[in-house]
Short mmCIF file of C-alpha atoms in Angstrom, two decimals:
data_model
loop_
_atom_site.label_atom_id
_atom_site.label_comp_id
_atom_site.label_asym_id
_atom_site.label_seq_id
_atom_site.Cartn_x
_atom_site.Cartn_y
_atom_site.Cartn_z
CA GLN A 1 -0.03 -0.02 0.00
CA SER A 2 1.69 3.18 -1.15
CA VAL A 3 1.61 6.48 0.82
CA LEU A 4 0.47 8.07 -2.43
CA THR A 5 -3.04 7.26 -3.63
CA GLN A 6 -3.98 7.09 -7.27
CA PRO A 7 -7.17 5.64 -8.81
CA PRO A 8 -6.37 2.35 -10.58
CA SER A 9 -7.99 3.46 -13.78
CA ALA A 10 -9.25 6.37 -15.81
CA SER A 11 -10.72 6.67 -19.28
CA GLY A 12 -11.95 9.05 -21.88
CA THR A 13 -12.82 9.37 -25.51
CA PRO A 14 -10.43 10.93 -28.06
CA GLY A 15 -10.24 14.65 -27.64
CA GLN A 16 -11.51 14.61 -24.04
CA ARG A 17 -9.66 15.85 -21.00
CA VAL A 18 -8.63 13.29 -18.35
CA THR A 19 -7.35 14.16 -14.91
CA ILE A 20 -5.41 11.77 -12.69
CA PRO A 21 -5.20 12.71 -8.99
CA CYS A 22 -2.38 11.77 -6.64
CA SER A 23 -3.16 12.15 -2.94
CA GLY A 24 -0.52 12.22 -0.23
CA GLY A 25 0.39 14.01 2.99
CA THR A 26 2.45 16.69 4.57
CA SER A 27 5.58 14.47 4.63
CA ASN A 28 5.56 13.91 0.90
CA ILE A 29 3.49 15.99 -1.50
CA GLY A 30 3.10 18.77 1.02
CA ASN A 31 6.87 19.19 1.35
CA HIS A 32 8.46 18.01 -1.93
CA TYR A 33 8.31 18.22 -5.71
CA VAL A 34 5.90 15.87 -7.54
CA TYR A 35 6.99 13.91 -10.60
CA TRP A 36 4.91 11.99 -13.13
CA TYR A 37 6.08 9.07 -15.18
CA GLN A 38 4.36 7.48 -18.22
CA GLN A 39 4.75 3.80 -18.97
CA LEU A 40 3.49 2.72 -22.37
CA PRO A 41 2.63 -1.01 -22.65
CA GLY A 42 5.72 -3.20 -22.68
CA THR A 43 8.15 -0.31 -22.28
CA ALA A 44 10.24 1.36 -19.59
CA PRO A 45 8.81 4.38 -17.78
CA ARG A 46 9.68 7.86 -19.03
CA LEU A 47 9.68 11.15 -17.18
CA LEU A 48 6.55 13.14 -18.16
CA ILE A 49 6.36 15.94 -15.57
CA PHE A 50 9.08 17.15 -13.24
CA ARG A 51 9.01 19.53 -10.27
CA ASN A 52 5.22 19.68 -10.11
CA TYR A 53 4.43 21.12 -13.53
CA GLN A 54 7.45 21.28 -15.79
CA ARG A 55 7.65 19.24 -19.02
CA PRO A 56 10.90 17.73 -20.40
CA SER A 57 11.62 18.53 -23.99
CA GLY A 58 9.59 16.36 -26.34
CA VAL A 59 6.60 16.00 -24.01
CA PRO A 60 3.53 17.50 -25.67
CA ASP A 61 1.83 20.45 -23.95
CA ARG A 62 -1.28 18.35 -23.78
CA PHE A 63 0.24 17.04 -20.55
CA SER A 64 0.14 19.25 -17.54
CA GLY A 65 0.83 18.89 -13.84
CA SER A 66 -0.34 20.78 -10.84
CA LYS A 67 0.00 20.60 -7.07
CA SER A 68 -2.01 22.09 -4.21
CA GLY A 69 -1.31 21.29 -0.60
CA THR A 70 -1.03 17.52 -0.17
CA SER A 71 -2.48 16.62 -3.55
CA ALA A 72 -1.30 16.72 -7.13
CA SER A 73 -2.80 15.92 -10.45
CA LEU A 74 -1.85 15.15 -14.02
CA ALA A 75 -4.14 16.33 -16.80
CA ILE A 76 -4.19 15.07 -20.34
CA SER A 77 -6.10 17.33 -22.67
CA GLY A 78 -7.00 16.35 -26.28
CA LEU A 79 -6.74 12.63 -25.31
CA ARG A 80 -5.19 10.52 -28.08
CA SER A 81 -5.00 6.76 -28.58
CA GLU A 82 -1.24 6.86 -28.02
CA ASP A 83 -1.85 8.16 -24.50
CA GLU A 84 -3.02 4.72 -23.38
CA ALA A 85 -0.52 3.91 -20.70
CA ASP A 86 0.07 3.63 -16.97
CA TYR A 87 0.86 6.88 -15.18
CA TYR A 88 2.68 7.08 -11.89
CA CYS A 89 3.18 10.00 -9.50
CA ALA A 90 6.41 10.04 -7.45
CA VAL A 91 7.56 12.09 -4.47
CA ARG A 92 10.21 12.14 -1.78
CA ASP A 93 8.96 11.34 1.68
CA ASP A 94 10.47 12.76 4.92
CA SER A 95 9.90 9.49 6.79
CA LEU A 96 11.16 7.14 4.14
CA SER A 97 14.39 6.61 2.28
CA GLY A 98 14.43 7.45 -1.40
CA VAL A 99 11.31 8.15 -3.42
CA VAL A 100 7.81 6.68 -3.27
CA PHE A 101 5.59 5.97 -6.21
CA GLY A 102 1.85 6.03 -6.38
CA GLY A 103 0.13 2.75 -7.27
CA GLY A 104 -0.31 3.86 -10.86
CA THR A 105 -3.36 4.76 -13.01
CA ARG A 106 -4.11 2.95 -16.27
CA VAL A 107 -5.58 5.31 -18.82
CA THR A 108 -7.80 3.84 -21.49
CA VAL A 109 -8.93 5.67 -24.58
CA LEU A 110 -12.42 4.51 -25.42
CA VAL B 1 21.84 8.48 -23.54
CA GLN B 2 21.61 4.74 -23.35
CA LEU B 3 21.26 2.45 -20.32
CA VAL B 4 21.40 -1.31 -20.90
CA GLU B 5 20.70 -3.70 -18.04
CA SER B 6 21.82 -7.29 -17.98
CA GLY B 7 22.17 -10.21 -15.59
CA GLY B 8 18.54 -11.01 -14.98
CA ASP B 9 17.80 -14.74 -14.54
CA LEU B 10 15.74 -17.41 -12.84
CA VAL B 11 17.24 -18.12 -9.39
CA GLN B 12 16.14 -20.10 -6.34
CA PRO B 13 15.12 -18.44 -3.10
CA GLY B 14 18.07 -17.70 -0.92
CA LYS B 15 20.48 -17.46 -3.81
CA SER B 16 22.34 -14.43 -5.16
CA LEU B 17 22.44 -12.53 -8.41
CA ARG B 18 24.33 -9.48 -9.70
CA LEU B 19 22.76 -7.08 -12.24
CA SER B 20 24.74 -4.68 -14.38
CA CYS B 21 23.79 -1.51 -16.20
CA ALA B 22 26.05 -0.28 -18.99
CA ALA B 23 25.82 3.46 -19.59
CA SER B 24 26.73 5.38 -22.75
CA GLY B 25 26.09 8.66 -24.46
CA PHE B 26 26.79 10.85 -21.39
CA ILE B 27 29.45 11.52 -18.81
CA PHE B 28 28.61 8.74 -16.35
CA HIS B 29 30.47 10.18 -13.33
CA ASP B 30 28.46 13.38 -13.50
CA TYR B 31 25.24 11.64 -12.41
CA ALA B 32 23.73 9.81 -9.46
CA MET B 33 22.14 6.47 -10.46
CA HIS B 34 19.24 4.36 -9.19
CA TRP B 35 17.67 0.94 -9.41
CA VAL B 36 13.90 0.84 -9.65
CA ARG B 37 11.89 -2.43 -9.92
CA GLN B 38 8.48 -3.50 -11.05
CA GLY B 39 6.86 -6.81 -10.06
CA PRO B 40 4.74 -8.61 -12.62
CA GLY B 41 1.58 -6.61 -13.17
CA LYS B 42 2.56 -4.29 -10.29
CA GLY B 43 3.68 -0.72 -9.81
CA LEU B 44 7.09 0.88 -9.59
CA GLU B 45 9.26 0.56 -6.45
CA TRP B 46 12.48 2.50 -5.94
CA VAL B 47 15.22 0.07 -4.76
CA ALA B 48 18.54 1.92 -4.25
CA SER B 49 20.53 5.00 -5.15
CA ILE B 50 24.21 5.87 -5.45
CA ASN B 51 25.65 9.32 -5.95
CA TRP B 52 28.39 10.19 -8.41
CA ASN B 53 31.35 9.15 -6.30
CA SER B 54 29.72 6.39 -4.29
CA ASP B 55 29.93 8.20 -0.96
CA SER B 56 26.14 8.51 -0.54
CA ILE B 57 24.18 5.25 -0.88
CA HIS B 58 20.54 4.60 0.13
CA TYR B 59 18.22 1.60 0.02
CA ALA B 60 14.54 0.81 0.33
CA GLU B 61 13.68 -0.93 3.61
CA SER B 62 12.55 -3.94 1.61
CA VAL B 63 16.09 -4.72 0.40
CA LYS B 64 18.29 -3.11 3.07
CA GLY B 65 20.94 -5.57 4.34
CA ARG B 66 20.41 -7.90 1.29
CA PHE B 67 21.20 -5.73 -1.74
CA THR B 68 24.35 -3.70 -2.46
CA ILE B 69 24.47 -0.98 -5.10
CA SER B 70 27.85 -0.02 -6.58
CA ARG B 71 29.33 1.72 -9.61
CA ASP B 72 32.54 1.73 -11.61
CA ASN B 73 32.97 5.09 -13.22
CA ALA B 74 35.97 3.93 -15.23
CA LYS B 75 33.75 1.31 -16.81
CA ASN B 76 30.60 3.50 -17.10
CA SER B 77 28.73 0.82 -15.22
CA LEU B 78 26.20 0.45 -12.39
CA TYR B 79 25.66 -2.74 -10.46
CA ILE B 80 23.41 -4.25 -7.83
CA GLN B 81 24.40 -7.34 -5.87
CA MET B 82 21.29 -9.15 -4.66
CA ASN B 83 21.71 -11.67 -1.85
CA SER B 84 19.21 -13.83 0.04
CA LEU B 85 16.72 -13.45 -2.73
CA ARG B 86 13.04 -13.92 -1.96
CA PRO B 87 10.09 -14.68 -4.27
CA GLU B 88 8.81 -11.14 -3.67
CA ASP B 89 12.06 -9.80 -5.32
CA THR B 90 10.73 -11.15 -8.62
CA ALA B 91 10.56 -8.11 -10.90
CA PHE B 92 11.87 -6.22 -13.84
CA TYR B 93 14.80 -4.20 -12.60
CA TYR B 94 15.48 -0.86 -14.29
CA CYS B 95 18.47 1.33 -13.92
CA ALA B 96 17.65 5.04 -14.06
CA ARG B 97 19.76 8.16 -14.27
CA ASP B 98 19.29 11.03 -11.88
CA ILE B 99 19.54 14.67 -13.07
CA LEU B 100 22.23 15.57 -10.52
CA ARG B 101 25.48 14.24 -9.13
CA ASN B 102 23.85 13.84 -5.73
CA SER B 103 20.44 12.28 -5.82
CA ALA B 104 17.54 14.55 -6.65
CA TYR B 105 15.38 11.43 -7.18
CA GLU B 106 14.36 12.77 -10.57
CA PHE B 107 14.87 10.03 -13.16
CA ASP B 108 15.29 11.46 -16.64
CA HIS B 109 16.49 8.35 -18.46
CA TRP B 110 15.67 4.69 -17.93
CA GLY B 111 17.00 1.41 -19.29
CA GLN B 112 14.81 -1.23 -20.84
CA GLY B 113 14.95 -3.47 -17.76
CA THR B 114 16.14 -6.99 -16.92
CA LEU B 115 13.89 -9.67 -15.39
CA VAL B 116 14.70 -11.43 -12.19
CA THR B 117 12.58 -14.40 -11.25
CA VAL B 118 13.01 -15.92 -7.82
CA SER B 119 11.39 -19.38 -7.66
CA SER B 120 12.14 -22.92 -6.69
#
């Protein structure tokens, strides 16, 4: 059971906006940067959002991150079929070594 | 940037295994490195980190005392020695590059992973 809570699944039709929440606490999200990783089927994860809302080069601006208090979210606007993947939030935690990942959310494009 | 893991295998519980990660396309000694694993059908779990000169090393509680992370900057390689393996250690093991010399826990490049299966 992760200290970061994500819904196991989310879905939308092409063109829709999908939002994935990541809920934590004061020792993690409330005190540290949030990162988001995308894992396409059968591939390694890739960095999607860093330091709460910043996008690495090559990541479309359809992906956006936000953080408020002890929660964060990833939004995918203009959903496309190639966005079908698992999405993980990740944060440092003051009471744990290293970084903790959320349980992951599988996004399905209907 | 390329990270290529190797060494994954089927091993019996209680046995040992050493994984390697060959790095290329960047100045290896300028970056901290990590191991992250993913059990079959499960989520991601950070395993261990090592800073650029190996003087700062950290482990997840689940592997502390059993796994040892190391690096050889002359060979552009990262390693993890896994002892006393348990069935719950079964996973794909990814090496991941940090963005800084000392861990920021921000993983900007990942390898393709190597599979470790612990079973009798």
